[in-house]
Tab-separated table of C-alpha atoms in Angstrom:
chain	number	residue	atom	x	y	z
A	1	VAL	CA	11.895	-36.837	15.247
A	2	ALA	CA	7.719	-37.948	14.573
A	3	MET	CA	7.355	-34.762	14.519
A	4	ALA	CA	9.671	-33.251	12.202
A	5	ALA	CA	8.697	-36.069	9.705
A	6	ALA	CA	4.950	-34.625	10.302
A	7	ARG	CA	5.781	-30.970	9.169
A	8	ARG	CA	2.791	-29.728	7.329
A	9	VAL	CA	2.652	-28.470	3.237
A	10	MET	CA	0.990	-25.302	2.200
A	11	ARG	CA	0.504	-23.562	-1.438
A	12	ALA	CA	2.681	-20.955	-1.618
A	13	VAL	CA	3.834	-18.794	-4.781
A	14	ARG	CA	7.490	-19.156	-5.279
A	15	VAL	CA	9.858	-17.015	-7.357
A	16	PHE	CA	13.078	-18.610	-8.507
A	17	GLU	CA	14.249	-15.821	-10.915
A	18	PHE	CA	13.872	-12.770	-11.468
A	19	GLY	CA	11.431	-11.548	-14.370
A	20	GLY	CA	8.129	-10.968	-15.552
A	21	PRO	CA	4.890	-11.967	-14.120
A	22	GLU	CA	5.643	-15.531	-15.205
A	23	VAL	CA	8.487	-16.556	-13.103
A	24	LEU	CA	5.529	-16.385	-10.280
A	25	LYS	CA	5.372	-20.252	-9.501
A	26	LEU	CA	2.673	-21.803	-7.676
A	27	GLN	CA	3.719	-25.158	-5.108
A	28	SER	CA	1.429	-26.894	-3.280
A	29	ASP	CA	4.246	-28.473	-1.225
A	30	VAL	CA	5.943	-25.417	0.548
A	31	LEU	CA	6.605	-26.400	4.070
A	32	VAL	CA	4.693	-24.206	6.614
A	33	PRO	CA	6.631	-21.855	8.539
A	34	VAL	CA	7.396	-22.684	12.077
A	35	PRO	CA	7.426	-19.337	14.248
A	36	LYS	CA	10.470	-18.319	16.210
A	37	GLU	CA	10.226	-16.601	19.507
A	38	ASN	CA	8.539	-13.042	18.950
A	39	GLN	CA	6.815	-14.216	15.556
A	40	VAL	CA	3.154	-15.859	15.049
A	41	LEU	CA	2.287	-17.952	12.363
A	42	ILE	CA	-1.015	-16.872	10.796
A	43	LYS	CA	-3.104	-18.872	8.251
A	44	VAL	CA	-3.995	-16.815	5.554
A	45	HIS	CA	-7.787	-15.400	4.048
A	46	ALA	CA	-6.360	-12.684	1.676
A	47	CYS	CA	-3.371	-10.848	0.595
A	48	GLY	CA	-2.955	-7.208	-0.502
A	49	VAL	CA	-1.040	-7.060	-4.006
A	50	ASN	CA	1.482	-3.876	-4.171
A	51	PRO	CA	2.975	-2.347	-7.217
A	52	VAL	CA	6.398	-2.437	-5.389
A	53	GLU	CA	5.964	-6.311	-4.900
A	54	THR	CA	6.505	-6.205	-9.144
A	55	TYR	CA	9.260	-4.379	-9.159
A	56	ILE	CA	10.694	-6.330	-6.497
A	57	ARG	CA	9.829	-9.755	-8.160
A	58	SER	CA	10.939	-8.100	-11.900
A	59	GLY	CA	14.396	-7.602	-9.940
A	60	THR	CA	14.745	-3.460	-10.644
A	61	TYR	CA	14.135	-2.679	-7.134
A	62	ALA	CA	17.060	-1.404	-4.836
A	63	ARG	CA	16.345	-4.285	-2.283
A	64	LYS	CA	16.282	-7.875	-3.802
A	65	PRO	CA	15.540	-10.786	-1.889
A	66	ALA	CA	17.510	-14.023	-1.600
A	67	LEU	CA	15.933	-16.385	-4.199
A	68	PRO	CA	14.067	-18.211	-4.142
A	69	TYR	CA	11.377	-16.266	-2.129
A	70	THR	CA	7.513	-15.825	-1.899
A	71	PRO	CA	5.875	-12.212	-2.327
A	72	GLY	CA	3.654	-10.621	-0.240
A	73	SER	CA	3.037	-8.552	2.671
A	74	ASP	CA	-0.153	-7.380	3.719
A	75	VAL	CA	-2.185	-10.359	4.888
A	76	SER	CA	-5.245	-10.828	6.775
A	77	GLY	CA	-5.867	-13.871	8.499
A	78	VAL	CA	-6.467	-15.679	11.963
A	79	ILE	CA	-3.475	-16.423	14.203
A	80	GLU	CA	-2.531	-20.297	14.130
A	81	GLY	CA	0.086	-20.321	16.520
A	82	VAL	CA	2.973	-17.944	18.544
A	83	GLY	CA	6.221	-18.605	19.412
A	84	GLU	CA	7.657	-17.941	22.550
A	85	HIS	CA	7.524	-14.996	24.216
A	86	VAL	CA	4.654	-13.750	22.467
A	87	THR	CA	1.912	-12.329	24.578
A	88	ALA	CA	0.089	-10.164	22.352
A	89	PHE	CA	-1.931	-12.553	20.360
A	90	LYS	CA	-3.498	-16.487	20.817
A	91	LYS	CA	-4.768	-18.988	18.285
A	92	GLY	CA	-7.773	-17.752	16.547
A	93	ASP	CA	-7.346	-14.057	16.839
A	94	ARG	CA	-8.020	-11.862	13.995
A	95	VAL	CA	-5.081	-9.876	12.578
A	96	PHE	CA	-3.410	-8.028	9.684
A	97	THR	CA	0.083	-7.662	8.811
A	98	LEU	CA	2.227	-5.005	7.478
A	99	GLU	CA	5.195	-6.861	6.384
A	100	THR	CA	5.848	-10.932	6.541
A	101	VAL	CA	8.679	-12.895	7.186
A	102	SER	CA	8.314	-15.607	5.277
A	103	GLY	CA	6.017	-14.241	2.044
A	104	GLY	CA	2.177	-13.594	2.234
A	105	TYR	CA	1.319	-14.918	-1.087
A	106	ALA	CA	0.622	-18.439	0.904
A	107	GLU	CA	-1.789	-20.528	2.831
A	108	TYR	CA	0.313	-19.900	5.909
A	109	ALA	CA	2.978	-16.952	6.983
A	110	VAL	CA	5.085	-16.211	9.739
A	111	ALA	CA	5.390	-12.323	10.793
A	112	ALA	CA	7.158	-10.667	13.658
A	113	ALA	CA	4.541	-10.030	16.553
A	114	ASN	CA	5.271	-6.073	16.267
A	115	ARG	CA	4.110	-6.170	12.568
A	116	VAL	CA	0.793	-7.585	13.420
A	117	PHE	CA	-2.061	-5.940	14.407
A	118	PRO	CA	-5.807	-6.934	15.718
A	119	LEU	CA	-8.384	-6.621	12.605
A	120	PRO	CA	-11.828	-5.204	14.115
A	121	ASP	CA	-14.380	-6.981	13.328
A	122	LYS	CA	-16.237	-4.086	11.453
A	123	LEU	CA	-13.953	-5.345	8.614
A	124	ASP	CA	-13.744	-8.799	6.741
A	125	PHE	CA	-10.465	-10.481	5.647
A	126	ARG	CA	-10.506	-8.898	2.050
A	127	GLN	CA	-10.462	-5.512	3.545
A	128	GLY	CA	-8.009	-6.589	6.073
A	129	ALA	CA	-5.468	-7.196	3.489
A	130	ALA	CA	-5.753	-3.654	2.504
A	131	LEU	CA	-4.916	-1.967	5.529
A	132	GLY	CA	-1.013	-2.755	6.178
A	133	VAL	CA	1.076	-0.712	3.463
A	134	PRO	CA	-1.670	1.242	1.681
A	135	TYR	CA	-3.221	2.887	5.352
A	136	PHE	CA	0.348	3.166	6.667
A	137	THR	CA	2.248	4.551	3.859
A	138	ALA	CA	-0.547	7.245	3.500
A	139	TYR	CA	-0.880	8.061	6.797
A	140	ARG	CA	3.362	8.737	6.956
A	141	ALA	CA	3.148	10.171	3.656
A	142	LEU	CA	0.666	12.730	5.149
A	143	PHE	CA	1.680	13.633	8.462
A	144	GLN	CA	5.024	12.267	9.565
A	145	LYS	CA	7.029	13.308	6.855
A	146	GLY	CA	4.519	15.808	4.665
A	147	CYS	CA	3.581	17.478	8.328
A	148	ALA	CA	-0.166	17.725	6.750
A	149	LYS	CA	-2.357	20.549	8.834
A	150	ALA	CA	-5.944	20.584	9.061
A	151	GLY	CA	-7.174	23.391	6.522
A	152	GLU	CA	-4.516	22.942	3.975
A	153	SER	CA	-4.971	21.459	0.580
A	154	VAL	CA	-3.885	17.829	-0.697
A	155	LEU	CA	-3.560	16.770	-3.970
A	156	VAL	CA	-3.666	12.643	-4.449
A	157	HIS	CA	-2.322	11.785	-7.678
A	158	GLY	CA	-3.568	8.269	-8.715
A	159	ALA	CA	-6.041	8.704	-5.695
A	160	SER	CA	-8.317	5.574	-6.976
A	161	GLY	CA	-5.643	2.604	-5.802
A	162	GLY	CA	-4.867	1.429	-2.518
A	163	VAL	CA	-2.721	4.352	-1.151
A	164	GLY	CA	-4.926	6.750	-3.047
A	165	LEU	CA	-7.975	5.848	-1.137
A	166	ALA	CA	-6.037	5.343	2.083
A	167	ALA	CA	-4.712	9.048	1.773
A	168	CYS	CA	-8.376	10.470	0.176
A	169	GLN	CA	-9.995	8.880	3.621
A	170	ILE	CA	-7.802	9.927	5.989
A	171	ALA	CA	-6.589	13.367	4.423
A	172	ARG	CA	-10.567	13.899	4.872
A	173	ALA	CA	-11.236	12.785	8.102
A	174	CYS	CA	-8.489	14.924	9.671
A	175	GLY	CA	-9.955	17.904	7.743
A	176	LEU	CA	-7.705	18.578	4.563
A	177	LYS	CA	-9.398	19.914	1.405
A	178	VAL	CA	-9.085	16.799	-0.620
A	179	LEU	CA	-8.252	16.549	-4.365
A	180	GLY	CA	-7.902	13.598	-6.355
A	181	THR	CA	-7.007	12.034	-9.828
A	182	ALA	CA	-8.283	9.187	-11.938
A	183	GLY	CA	-7.638	7.644	-15.277
A	184	THR	CA	-11.449	6.271	-15.514
A	185	GLU	CA	-14.936	7.804	-14.535
A	186	GLU	CA	-15.548	5.023	-12.109
A	187	GLY	CA	-12.093	5.713	-10.484
A	188	MET	CA	-13.808	9.355	-10.318
A	189	ASN	CA	-16.678	8.330	-8.432
A	190	VAL	CA	-14.615	6.010	-6.072
A	191	ILE	CA	-12.602	8.874	-4.935
A	192	LEU	CA	-15.781	11.237	-4.672
A	193	ARG	CA	-17.258	8.227	-2.486
A	194	ASN	CA	-14.130	8.097	-0.058
A	195	GLY	CA	-13.599	11.292	0.840
A	196	ALA	CA	-12.049	13.696	-2.096
A	197	HIS	CA	-14.093	17.220	-2.262
A	198	GLN	CA	-13.184	17.472	-6.127
A	199	ALA	CA	-12.005	14.888	-8.988
A	200	PHE	CA	-10.164	15.268	-12.027
A	201	ASN	CA	-9.273	12.395	-14.730
A	202	HIS	CA	-5.841	12.925	-15.363
A	203	ARG	CA	-6.186	11.611	-19.149
A	204	ASP	CA	-7.921	14.911	-19.836
A	205	PRO	CA	-5.270	16.810	-21.511
A	206	ASN	CA	-6.490	20.019	-19.654
A	207	TYR	CA	-6.800	18.164	-16.259
A	208	ILE	CA	-3.714	20.681	-14.756
A	209	GLU	CA	-5.221	23.458	-15.857
A	210	ARG	CA	-9.016	22.470	-13.995
A	211	ILE	CA	-6.993	21.785	-11.039
A	212	LYS	CA	-5.618	25.211	-11.299
A	213	GLU	CA	-8.565	26.764	-11.678
A	214	CYS	CA	-9.814	24.895	-8.497
A	215	THR	CA	-7.088	25.967	-6.121
A	216	GLY	CA	-7.129	29.596	-7.724
A	217	ALA	CA	-3.811	31.340	-7.529
A	218	GLY	CA	-2.514	29.980	-3.716
A	219	GLY	CA	-2.091	26.219	-5.441
A	220	VAL	CA	-1.800	22.729	-3.448
A	221	ASP	CA	-0.133	22.385	-0.229
A	222	ILE	CA	0.561	18.778	-0.408
A	223	ILE	CA	0.671	16.617	-3.490
A	224	ILE	CA	0.713	12.484	-2.668
A	225	GLU	CA	2.127	11.187	-5.768
A	226	MET	CA	1.866	7.768	-6.577
A	227	LEU	CA	3.672	7.941	-10.488
A	228	SER	CA	6.587	10.749	-10.001
A	229	ASN	CA	8.310	9.892	-13.459
A	230	VAL	CA	5.261	11.170	-14.746
A	231	ASN	CA	4.100	13.938	-12.788
A	232	LEU	CA	6.902	15.166	-10.628
A	233	ASP	CA	7.628	18.228	-13.126
A	234	ALA	CA	3.329	19.089	-13.330
A	235	ASP	CA	3.226	19.047	-9.571
A	236	LEU	CA	5.929	21.455	-9.086
A	237	GLN	CA	3.803	23.901	-11.139
A	238	LEU	CA	0.672	22.811	-9.006
A	239	LEU	CA	2.308	23.931	-5.543
A	240	ALA	CA	1.809	26.226	-3.259
A	241	HIS	CA	4.137	28.426	-1.324
A	242	ALA	CA	6.078	26.250	0.777
A	243	GLY	CA	4.079	23.164	-0.805
A	244	ARG	CA	5.762	19.872	-0.746
A	245	VAL	CA	5.217	16.632	-3.319
A	246	MET	CA	5.245	13.615	-1.412
A	247	ILE	CA	6.816	10.653	-3.177
A	248	VAL	CA	5.213	7.653	-2.785
A	249	GLY	CA	5.818	5.754	-6.494
A	250	SER	CA	8.257	6.217	-9.441
A	251	ARG	CA	8.795	4.001	-12.043
A	252	GLY	CA	11.315	5.462	-13.831
A	253	ARG	CA	13.386	9.015	-14.248
A	254	ILE	CA	12.006	12.201	-15.013
A	255	GLU	CA	13.475	15.680	-16.125
A	256	ILE	CA	12.539	18.882	-13.698
A	257	ASN	CA	13.798	22.340	-13.538
A	258	PRO	CA	14.866	22.904	-9.730
A	259	ARG	CA	14.413	26.635	-10.250
A	260	ASP	CA	10.250	25.551	-9.690
A	261	THR	CA	11.307	24.780	-6.307
A	262	MET	CA	13.078	27.710	-5.525
A	263	SER	CA	10.466	30.189	-6.427
A	264	LYS	CA	7.954	28.885	-4.103
A	265	GLU	CA	10.365	26.966	-1.650
A	266	SER	CA	8.750	23.907	-1.985
A	267	SER	CA	9.843	20.540	-1.460
A	268	ILE	CA	10.294	17.136	-2.807
A	269	ILE	CA	10.317	14.393	-0.451
A	270	GLY	CA	10.629	10.762	-0.921
A	271	VAL	CA	8.422	7.856	1.633
A	272	SER	CA	9.485	4.766	2.283
A	273	LEU	CA	7.382	2.453	4.652
A	274	PHE	CA	10.194	0.448	4.670
A	275	LEU	CA	12.315	3.210	6.950
A	276	ALA	CA	9.464	3.940	9.754
A	277	THR	CA	11.000	3.665	12.954
A	278	GLU	CA	8.957	1.300	16.055
A	279	GLU	CA	7.399	4.475	17.161
A	280	GLU	CA	6.555	5.568	13.873
A	281	ARG	CA	4.695	2.373	13.283
A	282	HIS	CA	2.903	2.305	16.248
A	283	GLU	CA	1.778	5.811	15.420
A	284	CYS	CA	0.247	5.083	12.387
A	285	ALA	CA	-1.406	1.568	13.590
A	286	THR	CA	-3.165	3.687	16.469
A	287	ALA	CA	-4.784	6.397	13.968
A	288	ILE	CA	-5.652	3.420	11.652
A	289	LEU	CA	-7.375	1.241	14.559
A	290	ASP	CA	-9.287	4.496	15.384
A	291	GLY	CA	-10.491	5.474	12.162
A	292	ILE	CA	-12.053	1.747	11.815
A	293	GLU	CA	-13.483	2.087	15.035
A	294	ALA	CA	-14.717	5.934	14.372
A	295	GLY	CA	-16.104	4.546	10.895
A	296	TRP	CA	-14.313	6.478	8.101
A	297	LEU	CA	-11.774	4.462	7.198
A	298	LYS	CA	-13.378	1.439	5.235
A	299	PRO	CA	-10.826	-0.078	2.725
A	300	VAL	CA	-12.220	-0.138	-0.699
A	301	VAL	CA	-11.573	-4.070	-2.301
A	302	GLY	CA	-10.913	-3.669	-6.082
A	303	SER	CA	-10.168	-6.525	-7.958
A	304	GLU	CA	-10.112	-10.107	-6.686
A	305	TYR	CA	-7.876	-13.022	-8.066
A	306	PRO	CA	-7.450	-16.881	-6.686
A	307	LEU	CA	-3.782	-17.480	-5.794
A	308	GLU	CA	-3.788	-19.206	-9.451
A	309	LYS	CA	-4.037	-16.354	-11.033
A	310	VAL	CA	-1.409	-14.412	-9.211
A	311	ALA	CA	0.537	-13.925	-12.694
A	312	LYS	CA	-2.413	-11.975	-13.778
A	313	ALA	CA	-2.678	-9.958	-10.484
A	314	HIS	CA	0.868	-8.547	-11.289
A	315	GLU	CA	-0.126	-8.094	-14.953
A	316	ASP	CA	-3.125	-6.415	-14.270
A	317	ILE	CA	-1.544	-3.944	-11.180
A	318	ILE	CA	0.543	-2.495	-13.735
A	319	CYS	CA	-0.916	-2.026	-16.976
A	320	SER	CA	-5.051	-2.095	-16.254
A	321	SER	CA	-6.608	0.925	-17.768
A	322	GLY	CA	-7.858	2.561	-14.227
A	323	ALA	CA	-7.366	1.158	-10.349
A	324	ARG	CA	-10.459	1.130	-8.181
A	325	GLY	CA	-9.733	0.465	-4.841
A	326	LYS	CA	-7.061	-2.246	-3.027
A	327	MET	CA	-5.965	-5.652	-5.367
A	328	VAL	CA	-6.220	-9.019	-3.307
A	329	LEU	CA	-5.399	-12.532	-3.511
A	330	LEU	CA	-8.013	-14.549	-1.810
A	331	LEU	CA	-7.292	-17.939	-0.230
């Protein structure tokens, strides 16, 4: 009983109703969660902000968490405690996660041990918070669903954000020809420093023509698409024979002509990290940790926000003029 009475409290962001960024409430009296069997408790140093978290918060996403909840999945930090049956981690280990049970926008988070991975010393906690969803999604889109092969070409649409930069680094390291788009000069420079052979400004009215000039008559083999409600129709025109568009993100509907897929026998393939099997997640993790070890995998951290400014972060990730790396909350 004395133990229960002494349970610690922490700062955490709570959502009590679906809506705009203003529904994100920072509270300082949230109970620190306790890890159950096969779970770990992490003292959070940084947490990535992903566009999907804004869709969930607004109530427009297919999966709705029970209210109230704490958003956030990509945390990095240090193991504070482990539940029984956990042997892979001990107190003090540096780790990053793919998802949490209790929510990542908080000083402490509980996660299933099989969704937690060691954070190599080569990366700091800010970079650790940029690994989970972006790199696992990029790897899944390219290889597990897109069947990318060395020598093929890939166009990363929206390449200067977290998933985009991850896709550029991974594709380049695996021998693909990498083209990327961004909305700013700065974004284009970031892409070129992170694996892209060529960068295009998607605000340039003629950028589709410029990509066609670059790929020639052949077209591009794979497109990694972050904003398919805007780009999918044009993407189908850019594909090579048997090319495939990997749908990583969408913010609405779009009209396309299905005949465009027939003329090239091309494919439109949806990507959801949420549906990955245990084996697939393990394959992603192995590839990512190998990439960090080899030195080519280096997450680029963009805007950083304290927990107090979480509403601003949610506004900026959807409305800002151009991404330049992974957005993170620092604790």
